[in-house]
XYZ file of C-alpha atoms in Angstrom:
681
model
C -0.533 0.357 0.216
C 1.637 3.307 -0.538
C 0.906 6.592 0.519
C 1.147 10.606 -0.716
C 2.864 12.658 0.461
C 1.236 14.448 3.574
C -0.783 17.444 2.115
C -0.843 20.373 4.196
C -3.446 21.665 7.675
C -5.595 24.174 5.578
C -7.966 26.480 7.268
C -11.681 25.272 7.130
C -14.212 28.279 5.999
C -17.590 27.577 7.131
C -19.697 27.627 4.435
C -49.801 28.967 -27.507
C -48.544 27.470 -29.393
C -49.155 27.744 -34.170
C -49.993 25.178 -36.321
C -48.691 26.479 -38.839
C -45.065 25.803 -37.511
C -45.189 22.473 -36.944
C -43.834 19.949 -39.003
C -44.086 21.590 -42.056
C -43.892 19.036 -45.494
C -43.921 20.155 -49.171
C -46.239 19.451 -50.837
C -45.731 17.872 -55.152
C -48.978 17.309 -56.582
C -49.890 13.579 -57.683
C -46.463 12.528 -56.838
C -46.875 8.603 -54.746
C -45.137 9.355 -51.050
C -42.334 6.757 -51.627
C -41.891 4.005 -48.207
C -40.018 5.853 -45.434
C -35.751 3.838 -44.996
C -35.457 2.698 -41.581
C -31.407 3.070 -41.031
C -30.762 0.381 -38.387
C -27.799 0.611 -35.919
C -26.416 -0.977 -32.907
C -23.268 -0.971 -30.146
C -22.912 -4.470 -30.786
C -22.901 -3.908 -35.090
C -20.798 -3.462 -37.836
C -19.567 -0.987 -40.085
C -19.982 -2.816 -42.489
C -23.499 -3.889 -41.785
C -25.878 -2.944 -44.419
C -27.819 -0.966 -41.515
C -30.837 -3.235 -41.861
C -32.466 -5.504 -38.829
C -29.974 -8.530 -39.224
C -26.979 -6.226 -39.982
C -26.899 -2.838 -38.105
C -24.625 -0.658 -38.682
C -21.999 -0.238 -35.325
C -21.398 3.960 -35.519
C -23.525 7.120 -36.509
C -20.608 8.323 -38.626
C -21.575 5.459 -40.994
C -25.411 5.970 -40.755
C -24.855 9.579 -41.390
C -23.386 8.546 -44.569
C -25.942 6.369 -45.623
C -28.343 8.840 -44.383
C -27.364 11.384 -46.825
C -27.139 9.156 -50.197
C -31.331 8.644 -49.370
C -32.812 11.536 -48.060
C -32.963 13.274 -50.700
C -36.916 11.445 -51.441
C -37.338 9.410 -48.712
C -38.144 9.746 -45.676
C -35.455 8.267 -43.150
C -35.544 6.925 -39.246
C -31.889 5.599 -38.137
C -33.399 3.684 -34.827
C -30.494 3.529 -32.489
C -30.316 0.023 -30.528
C -30.325 0.363 -26.582
C -26.305 0.809 -25.109
C -23.711 3.607 -25.207
C -22.426 4.557 -29.074
C -18.550 6.401 -27.701
C -18.164 9.205 -30.097
C -14.095 9.486 -31.650
C -15.885 13.028 -32.230
C -18.386 14.875 -32.638
C -21.116 14.249 -35.247
C -21.706 17.744 -37.508
C -24.854 17.486 -39.160
C -24.874 20.056 -42.289
C -27.908 20.658 -44.906
C -27.152 17.204 -46.451
C -27.502 15.886 -43.282
C -31.508 16.278 -42.756
C -34.340 16.055 -45.213
C -34.291 17.220 -48.373
C -37.758 17.804 -50.343
C -39.566 17.826 -47.504
C -38.433 15.104 -46.334
C -37.911 14.617 -42.248
C -34.680 12.838 -41.287
C -34.904 11.021 -37.064
C -32.933 10.074 -35.066
C -34.278 8.089 -32.106
C -33.573 6.016 -29.388
C -35.646 2.487 -29.711
C -39.114 3.217 -28.324
C -39.236 2.020 -23.916
C -35.150 3.474 -24.588
C -32.919 5.513 -24.443
C -28.824 5.436 -26.949
C -26.853 6.621 -24.942
C -24.020 9.384 -27.322
C -20.943 9.222 -25.569
C -18.251 11.721 -25.291
C -16.282 9.907 -22.215
C -14.368 7.246 -21.647
C -14.676 3.688 -18.770
C -12.011 4.618 -16.130
C -11.105 0.862 -14.367
C -8.709 -0.533 -11.962
C -8.750 1.257 -9.190
C -6.632 1.049 -6.694
C -6.087 2.376 -2.844
C -3.066 4.938 -2.453
C -3.337 6.385 0.697
C -6.032 4.309 3.086
C -4.794 7.042 5.721
C -7.560 9.134 3.843
C -9.038 6.498 1.123
C -7.532 7.620 -2.106
C -7.678 6.310 -5.063
C -6.229 6.440 -8.428
C -6.889 5.090 -12.146
C -4.383 5.691 -14.936
C -6.064 7.303 -17.903
C -3.807 7.563 -20.985
C -1.421 11.048 -20.850
C -2.605 14.082 -21.428
C -6.269 13.903 -20.380
C -6.912 16.604 -18.392
C -11.224 17.469 -17.952
C -13.210 19.938 -15.838
C -15.892 17.453 -15.113
C -15.934 13.661 -14.267
C -18.889 11.268 -14.254
C -19.520 9.156 -11.142
C -21.910 6.042 -10.778
C -23.712 8.618 -13.697
C -23.192 12.275 -11.161
C -20.747 14.636 -12.241
C -18.500 15.059 -9.057
C -16.872 17.964 -8.225
C -12.947 18.609 -8.590
C -11.426 18.560 -5.374
C -11.344 22.127 -4.003
C -11.005 24.362 -0.187
C -13.125 28.182 0.181
C -10.161 30.150 1.181
C -10.959 33.393 3.332
C -11.386 36.623 0.659
C -9.208 38.440 3.451
C -6.345 35.982 3.101
C -5.622 37.648 0.383
C -5.451 41.050 -1.607
C -6.215 41.812 -5.206
C -3.674 43.115 -7.278
C -3.613 42.890 -11.685
C -0.853 40.517 -11.400
C -2.424 38.504 -8.977
C -2.972 38.097 -5.779
C -0.988 38.585 -2.654
C -0.417 36.556 0.245
C -1.839 38.124 3.317
C -2.649 34.938 5.475
C 0.389 32.964 6.562
C -2.161 30.525 7.108
C -1.807 29.515 3.821
C 1.589 30.622 2.057
C 2.357 26.311 2.232
C 0.591 27.251 -1.251
C 3.567 27.788 -2.768
C 5.615 25.112 -1.802
C 2.169 22.875 -4.047
C 3.639 20.720 -7.212
C 1.143 21.994 -11.210
C 0.137 25.597 -9.201
C -0.324 26.211 -12.931
C -3.531 24.444 -12.862
C -4.999 25.939 -9.636
C -7.742 27.225 -10.176
C -9.079 30.508 -8.576
C -13.531 30.840 -8.022
C -15.383 33.445 -7.431
C -19.258 34.899 -6.604
C -20.768 37.085 -5.321
C -24.163 38.783 -7.078
C -24.188 37.577 -10.531
C -21.724 36.399 -11.245
C -18.323 32.790 -10.657
C -15.937 33.807 -12.180
C -12.656 31.734 -13.394
C -9.221 32.497 -13.863
C -5.785 30.453 -13.494
C -2.892 30.673 -11.218
C 0.479 31.123 -13.276
C 2.695 30.739 -10.588
C 3.240 31.156 -6.931
C 6.494 32.479 -5.453
C 6.758 33.830 -2.191
C 2.913 35.565 -1.135
C 2.218 36.356 -5.286
C -0.108 33.820 -6.453
C 0.646 34.726 -10.580
C -2.304 34.329 -12.783
C -2.162 33.955 -15.919
C -3.342 36.850 -17.910
C -5.569 38.248 -20.143
C -8.312 36.081 -18.440
C -7.413 37.298 -14.548
C -7.108 40.788 -15.881
C -10.143 40.559 -17.600
C -12.680 39.093 -13.941
C -11.308 42.271 -12.588
C -13.091 45.029 -14.899
C -17.172 45.268 -15.030
C -19.755 44.440 -12.776
C -19.088 42.577 -10.024
C -16.096 41.904 -10.369
C -13.631 38.897 -8.983
C -11.961 41.929 -6.867
C -14.502 44.504 -6.205
C -18.353 42.346 -6.074
C -21.092 43.741 -5.749
C -21.166 42.999 -2.307
C -18.909 41.386 0.265
C -21.142 40.204 2.626
C -22.159 37.728 -0.369
C -18.912 37.013 -2.340
C -16.829 33.649 -1.401
C -13.853 32.873 -2.872
C -11.975 29.412 -4.334
C -9.045 27.513 -4.925
C -9.526 24.130 -7.442
C -7.992 21.253 -9.007
C -5.147 20.704 -7.123
C -4.418 17.126 -5.610
C -4.103 18.445 -1.416
C -7.244 19.770 -1.795
C -8.900 16.020 -2.622
C -10.313 16.146 1.918
C -13.456 15.543 0.982
C -15.439 12.686 -0.060
C -17.216 12.726 -4.115
C -13.973 14.927 -5.185
C -11.582 13.723 -7.938
C -8.140 14.981 -9.587
C -6.049 14.128 -12.438
C -2.893 14.355 -12.894
C -2.195 14.815 -17.248
C 1.222 14.291 -17.245
C 1.676 11.600 -15.156
C -1.042 9.819 -16.375
C -3.010 9.415 -12.944
C -6.996 10.223 -11.549
C -7.483 10.232 -8.383
C -10.469 9.839 -6.432
C -11.849 9.917 -2.834
C -14.901 7.739 -2.781
C -18.615 8.693 -1.200
C -19.209 6.013 2.184
C -20.651 3.051 0.495
C -18.645 3.381 -3.151
C -17.054 0.569 -4.263
C -14.174 1.671 -5.928
C -13.946 -1.817 -7.479
C -18.067 -1.994 -8.898
C -18.464 1.283 -9.693
C -19.115 3.279 -13.054
C -16.726 6.584 -13.915
C -15.997 7.723 -16.879
C -13.781 11.164 -18.304
C -14.947 13.109 -21.311
C -13.335 13.376 -24.178
C -15.063 15.383 -26.150
C -15.687 19.014 -25.048
C -19.482 19.001 -26.865
C -21.877 16.486 -29.003
C -23.591 17.931 -31.696
C -22.960 20.660 -34.377
C -26.239 21.291 -36.271
C -25.543 23.922 -38.093
C -25.646 25.130 -42.498
C -26.124 28.630 -43.576
C -27.823 31.006 -44.296
C -28.813 30.333 -47.772
C -29.011 26.847 -46.801
C -29.799 25.632 -43.482
C -29.986 22.652 -42.116
C -33.745 21.654 -42.290
C -36.006 18.203 -41.537
C -34.097 16.882 -38.757
C -35.060 15.318 -35.501
C -33.817 13.890 -32.050
C -36.412 11.162 -29.837
C -35.387 9.275 -26.161
C -31.595 9.986 -27.305
C -29.321 10.928 -23.862
C -26.433 13.147 -23.962
C -23.840 12.631 -21.563
C -20.535 13.112 -20.872
C -18.197 16.366 -22.475
C -15.935 18.801 -21.459
C -15.874 22.574 -22.658
C -11.997 23.188 -22.220
C -11.134 26.342 -22.368
C -11.755 28.345 -18.890
C -7.941 26.091 -17.984
C -5.734 28.161 -20.493
C -5.044 31.837 -20.343
C -8.567 33.065 -21.150
C -10.266 31.755 -17.778
C -13.976 31.735 -17.578
C -14.488 35.742 -17.117
C -18.200 35.849 -16.619
C -21.045 38.055 -17.136
C -23.607 36.953 -17.496
C -25.357 33.705 -17.923
C -23.168 31.772 -20.404
C -22.075 35.606 -21.676
C -17.913 36.228 -20.787
C -15.395 38.532 -21.247
C -12.458 37.199 -23.836
C -9.264 38.738 -25.751
C -7.049 41.618 -25.001
C -9.124 45.533 -24.174
C -8.190 48.569 -25.897
C -7.153 50.994 -23.474
C -7.470 48.705 -20.447
C -7.081 50.950 -17.247
C -4.119 51.564 -15.767
C -5.579 50.346 -11.491
C -9.182 48.301 -13.143
C -9.665 48.055 -8.937
C -9.421 51.545 -8.840
C -10.783 52.589 -12.000
C -13.020 49.180 -13.780
C -15.112 48.191 -10.559
C -17.872 49.711 -11.464
C -18.004 49.688 -14.916
C -15.319 52.099 -17.543
C -15.179 52.664 -20.966
C -12.657 49.961 -22.283
C -15.206 47.490 -20.769
C -18.533 49.745 -22.369
C -16.269 48.846 -25.398
C -16.579 45.436 -25.084
C -20.272 45.032 -24.281
C -21.533 43.884 -27.621
C -18.749 41.809 -28.445
C -19.449 39.222 -25.137
C -18.983 35.554 -26.182
C -21.082 31.960 -25.418
C -20.393 29.414 -23.658
C -20.646 26.683 -26.720
C -23.813 23.909 -25.659
C -22.704 20.004 -25.735
C -25.562 20.199 -28.535
C -25.572 23.530 -30.703
C -28.138 24.583 -33.689
C -27.494 27.359 -36.574
C -28.667 28.197 -39.062
C -31.682 25.531 -39.215
C -35.221 24.462 -39.408
C -38.072 22.565 -38.316
C -35.579 21.061 -35.731
C -37.099 18.682 -33.493
C -35.750 17.167 -29.752
C -38.548 15.661 -27.922
C -38.363 13.224 -25.489
C -34.193 12.771 -25.337
C -32.088 13.472 -22.032
C -29.488 15.763 -21.567
C -26.682 15.272 -18.653
C -23.443 14.690 -17.447
C -23.475 17.203 -19.576
C -19.750 19.285 -19.005
C -21.280 22.662 -19.652
C -24.928 24.847 -20.998
C -26.677 20.681 -22.549
C -28.376 22.912 -25.369
C -27.662 25.902 -27.497
C -30.044 27.787 -29.932
C -28.754 30.474 -33.147
C -26.061 30.713 -29.638
C -23.054 33.495 -31.300
C -20.945 31.942 -34.322
C -18.456 30.903 -31.486
C -20.379 28.920 -29.854
C -20.946 27.317 -32.777
C -18.245 24.484 -33.791
C -19.208 24.834 -37.164
C -18.582 29.254 -37.486
C -21.770 29.877 -38.564
C -24.701 31.444 -35.466
C -28.052 32.562 -35.204
C -31.454 31.876 -38.201
C -32.659 29.060 -35.797
C -36.797 28.445 -36.323
C -39.394 26.337 -35.934
C -37.786 24.276 -33.007
C -39.336 22.503 -31.308
C -37.533 21.361 -27.727
C -40.428 19.888 -26.130
C -40.884 16.716 -23.187
C -36.969 16.113 -22.661
C -35.352 15.598 -19.234
C -32.169 18.035 -18.362
C -29.818 17.024 -15.709
C -26.852 17.399 -13.375
C -25.741 19.933 -16.288
C -22.329 21.464 -15.189
C -24.137 24.866 -16.863
C -27.997 26.085 -17.950
C -30.081 24.109 -20.195
C -31.556 26.208 -22.357
C -28.921 28.990 -24.169
C -31.098 30.686 -27.331
C -30.056 32.973 -28.762
C -27.260 35.349 -29.442
C -25.621 38.708 -27.696
C -24.202 40.433 -30.454
C -24.685 43.173 -32.874
C -26.021 40.249 -35.370
C -28.234 39.021 -33.008
C -30.581 42.196 -31.773
C -29.875 43.632 -35.531
C -29.930 41.317 -38.032
C -27.477 42.138 -40.792
C -29.957 39.932 -42.876
C -33.307 38.390 -42.301
C -32.144 35.008 -41.850
C -30.224 35.579 -38.471
C -33.458 35.787 -37.005
C -34.446 33.754 -35.159
C -38.519 33.211 -34.763
C -40.852 30.430 -33.604
C -39.063 28.282 -30.963
C -41.241 26.390 -28.492
C -39.577 25.072 -25.381
C -42.415 22.718 -23.850
C -43.165 20.877 -21.532
C -39.553 19.604 -20.138
C -37.959 18.830 -16.552
C -35.146 20.909 -15.228
C -33.326 20.044 -12.942
C -29.830 20.298 -11.180
C -27.954 22.356 -13.282
C -25.405 24.679 -13.430
C -24.020 23.427 -11.133
C -20.021 24.369 -12.249
C -21.384 27.851 -14.243
C -23.601 28.910 -11.544
C -24.373 32.086 -13.104
C -26.768 30.109 -15.825
C -30.265 30.095 -15.574
C -31.378 26.789 -16.714
C -33.174 28.488 -19.308
C -32.299 31.478 -20.809
C -33.286 33.332 -24.031
C -31.977 36.997 -25.034
C -33.385 38.018 -28.850
C -35.894 35.967 -30.677
C -39.031 36.808 -32.341
C -41.847 34.134 -31.238
C -40.234 31.804 -28.053
C -43.157 29.877 -26.620
C -42.077 28.460 -22.436
C -44.856 26.716 -21.948
C -45.041 23.992 -19.040
C -41.830 23.559 -17.815
C -40.837 21.874 -14.932
C -37.811 24.418 -13.844
C -35.887 23.984 -9.585
C -33.169 23.219 -7.660
C -31.465 25.550 -9.397
C -28.013 28.112 -8.167
C -29.146 30.679 -11.122
C -32.377 31.918 -12.115
C -34.975 29.394 -13.776
C -36.320 31.105 -17.335
C -34.798 34.584 -18.007
C -35.653 36.446 -21.159
C -33.542 39.436 -23.816
C -30.897 41.120 -23.393
C -29.550 44.196 -23.656
C -30.794 46.427 -20.921
C -32.697 48.081 -22.772
C -29.889 49.335 -24.002
C -30.219 48.440 -27.449
C -33.394 49.448 -28.605
C -35.097 52.699 -30.640
C -33.734 55.245 -28.658
C -31.223 53.081 -26.637
C -31.435 53.748 -23.179
C -31.751 56.988 -20.680
C -29.056 53.859 -18.487
C -26.414 54.197 -20.350
C -26.103 57.866 -21.876
C -24.625 58.348 -18.029
C -20.985 59.781 -18.031
C -20.534 56.851 -16.029
C -21.474 54.018 -18.694
C -20.294 56.183 -20.956
C -22.119 52.767 -23.672
C -22.128 55.354 -26.003
C -19.388 57.512 -26.342
C -18.097 53.437 -27.122
C -17.054 52.853 -30.767
C -20.029 50.442 -32.730
C -22.072 51.655 -30.022
C -25.140 52.325 -31.603
C -28.532 54.243 -31.113
C -30.921 52.419 -32.913
C -34.275 54.297 -34.488
C -35.558 50.199 -34.819
C -37.159 47.922 -32.399
C -35.008 43.966 -31.601
C -35.898 40.238 -33.009
C -37.654 40.684 -29.421
C -40.965 40.489 -28.933
C -44.089 38.249 -28.769
C -42.957 35.721 -26.077
C -44.863 34.227 -24.245
C -44.303 32.230 -20.874
C -46.983 30.062 -19.200
C -47.551 27.366 -17.320
C -44.275 26.248 -16.524
C -43.619 25.497 -12.014
C -40.434 27.161 -11.128
C -39.337 26.326 -7.031
C -35.982 26.474 -5.438
C -33.746 28.623 -8.136
C -31.556 31.906 -7.183
C -29.886 29.331 -4.118
C -26.325 31.250 -4.552
C -27.129 34.170 -5.928
C -29.004 37.567 -4.558
C -29.693 38.060 -7.713
C -32.932 38.239 -10.586
C -35.327 36.479 -9.698
C -36.714 32.616 -10.144
C -38.973 34.393 -13.620
C -36.727 37.424 -14.878
C -37.179 39.441 -17.884
C -35.009 42.258 -19.692
C -35.173 44.923 -22.651
C -37.985 45.932 -24.925
C -40.463 42.774 -25.894
C -43.173 43.515 -27.394
C -46.129 41.282 -26.844
C -44.787 38.969 -24.298
C -46.916 37.613 -21.875
C -45.494 35.920 -18.321
C -49.225 33.825 -17.110
C -50.462 31.331 -15.372
C -46.690 29.437 -13.659
C -46.320 28.463 -10.040
C -43.744 29.887 -8.255
C -42.616 28.246 -5.039
C -39.169 28.063 -2.701
C -37.319 31.174 -3.729
C -35.586 31.824 -0.331
C -33.675 34.245 0.930
C -34.184 38.264 1.783
C -32.989 38.330 -2.215
C -35.646 35.637 -3.010
C -37.895 37.247 -6.191
C -39.903 35.407 -7.926
C -40.317 38.361 -11.257
C -37.914 40.559 -11.907
C -38.454 42.677 -15.115
C -35.404 44.248 -15.370
C -33.480 47.580 -17.004
C -35.409 48.730 -19.841
C -38.583 45.662 -19.790
C -41.712 47.358 -21.292
C -44.710 46.488 -23.404
C -44.881 42.399 -20.740
C -48.073 42.243 -18.335
C -47.963 39.702 -16.407
C -51.466 37.821 -15.382
C -52.673 35.456 -13.104
C -49.219 33.865 -11.486
C -49.515 32.526 -8.355
C -45.953 33.286 -6.490
C -45.347 31.263 -2.671
C -43.444 31.272 -0.167
C -40.826 33.388 -1.435
C -38.166 34.772 1.032
C -38.331 38.720 -0.586
C -40.366 40.484 -3.437
C -42.797 39.016 -5.491
C -42.522 41.088 -7.941
C -39.426 43.772 -9.367
C -39.671 46.033 -11.268
C -36.507 47.652 -12.145
C -36.557 50.722 -13.242
C -33.589 52.550 -11.232
C -34.629 55.298 -9.599
C -33.050 55.162 -7.045
C -30.366 57.080 -9.861
C -32.745 59.178 -10.753
C -36.264 59.490 -11.956
C -35.712 57.542 -15.451
C -37.327 55.976 -17.903
C -35.870 52.201 -18.091
C -38.893 50.446 -17.247
C -42.450 51.058 -18.652
C -45.202 49.874 -20.371
C -45.670 47.161 -17.883
C -49.111 45.798 -16.920
C -49.381 43.010 -14.097
C -52.452 41.915 -13.180
C -53.892 38.970 -11.112
C -51.548 37.691 -9.706
C -51.971 35.985 -6.567
C -49.038 35.798 -3.911
C -48.678 35.415 -0.281
C -45.191 36.632 0.334
C -42.940 38.978 -0.815
C -43.595 42.353 -1.538
C -44.884 44.055 -5.356
C -41.043 45.874 -5.864
C -40.484 49.338 -8.744
C -42.481 52.597 -10.252
C -45.631 51.305 -10.738
C -47.188 54.502 -11.950
C -48.445 56.845 -14.281
C -45.497 58.213 -15.348
C -43.850 55.586 -16.659
C -46.975 53.418 -17.255
C -46.885 51.065 -15.150
C -49.978 49.208 -14.066
C -49.937 47.095 -11.246
C -54.307 46.511 -10.578
C -56.056 44.007 -9.039
C -52.812 41.521 -7.419
C -54.142 39.350 -4.322
C -52.855 38.576 -0.932
C -53.418 35.691 0.413
C -52.911 33.913 4.166
C -50.828 30.753 3.910
C -51.473 27.924 1.613
C -55.811 29.739 1.211
C -55.365 30.483 -2.337
C -57.998 30.700 -4.414
C -59.839 27.934 -6.256
C -59.137 30.193 -10.000
C -54.989 30.027 -7.549
C -55.715 25.897 -7.364
C -56.062 26.037 -11.091
C -53.449 28.296 -11.797
C -51.207 25.374 -9.900
C -52.426 21.887 -10.547
C -51.965 22.966 -14.272
C -48.582 23.897 -14.210
C -45.047 22.074 -14.216
C -44.634 19.146 -17.630
C -48.627 17.307 -18.096
C -48.630 13.848 -17.797
C -51.132 14.123 -20.414
C -49.080 15.277 -22.986
C -46.328 12.449 -21.808
C -48.269 10.363 -22.177
C -49.199 10.433 -25.508
C -46.074 10.871 -27.146
């Protein structure tokens, strides 16, 4: 029995749908419908087979090649037998992979089963290497260095410790150790793989160490510098009372059961089992791929008529945060990358509450690439699938170009995400829409997002590693329907709609004209006289509970910017704890939003919050909104509901305890995933 080197003593820190958009098909008169073709795939098959039930293919790549020869004059179904399909590389679906000439291509698991599309490899051969501390190890390929690990079907956290913010001082070059108890960090091996994580009001920031010299933790750039500018920064969070700081990814930090550490140079994976875990029997999967699927055509020739059913997408790890860029989180999967122009000489002093250099970049933020990516596509369906154990946002629809492996972003219409399960994810469940200018004011109409349906999905336990990401986010899109989803157990918001804080709406935002922000003084930041693509969003019949578990900011259902025709109705929101617990939040720029017939049950602070920036000056940053006939048994109504701003709050009903009127009970009973619809699949 070997014994690992002694570990230093680490101080502890107290811890409604339009039918014309569905299944559209080109009908050619007087042509008999050809017989649909079924191709079979099985983990026990062979790519030398013919794809029949008797001689199935083994790989999805081989099946994809066969589809391309059939989909011009047939509906084609790729039937995947139960089992795990380990991908050697992400699957790329371009225009030739979808249905042609009005036909449809379907990739489906066998009814009653799910076929698992995995980007990982099993880890076996575990041995105990430190009996006293019960640490086990297994060999993995040298150079393997993911950020996630699946143990017994669940994501396991990396080795980490919390360090008091008072133990360090923040500088543009890194951290100065003020508490001598933490000087041991300079003796640790693999210092360039140690990560600093900070979180506060609405950001969860990640940056990598370069080296540690005595009492100086020198950080990799530009990630560290980018994490010091903007709002809720690493060095100056909105609230020091709720801000926390962690050190991650060193063998010395492996102290809690269920955590792990990998040494890529030695090719060794270390794990400390939880009570009752038998390492000779347990399933461990190490991700090898950064994403699983990229679906994208072009704006002239999009991917069309492609459906995925009864599949499971698992085992990815997005690696960028482990490099010099880190992850300079801004909000909900958007981050700052690259070198800033005119970076301030003293960013902590001069740019921790915005500055010109930061505002110049606001329309250039990047987005986290999803595990399953969709862009330049029409009539794409994900139904009865499972997204689990993924190292980032699970499903990205029409996001920025850099967030799709194809380099094409945006441009999606008639996308259906229905009856799926999203669980145990490092990031959020669904992100739809981009955050750059072509997202809110497309330079060609094909770039816009239209008619996305997100319905009857169960979302639970998401945003484990990127806690600032909402479960569902729609930035800029027209006619989005978010209906009857069940969202629970998330660190940040449940459902977010909108982006831009009103800055890209006609006439701009008074808040962003202010000298302190100076947003419109920066090159490329335009005052538009036309509306954005955000309009006619419906958030209805959803059940949202136990969200906002880490952050005071945001709301269970949250809205930004002008959204003509927007409706937030008949949702049931419950158990949003803490003084910062907000049920529904209409943030900056929210306009033309109707909030009606929602039930808000047990919120800690505010049942409905309207941010008009009135605490700064009498600004017109959120107006023309209506809140009527909502029921609430806790929290208060916040914001300026006045004739001056044309914000009207009428006929809202305070309820004592659970004495809900019959109509409110009807809303509660009809909210969330609907079994009748699920049974009718």
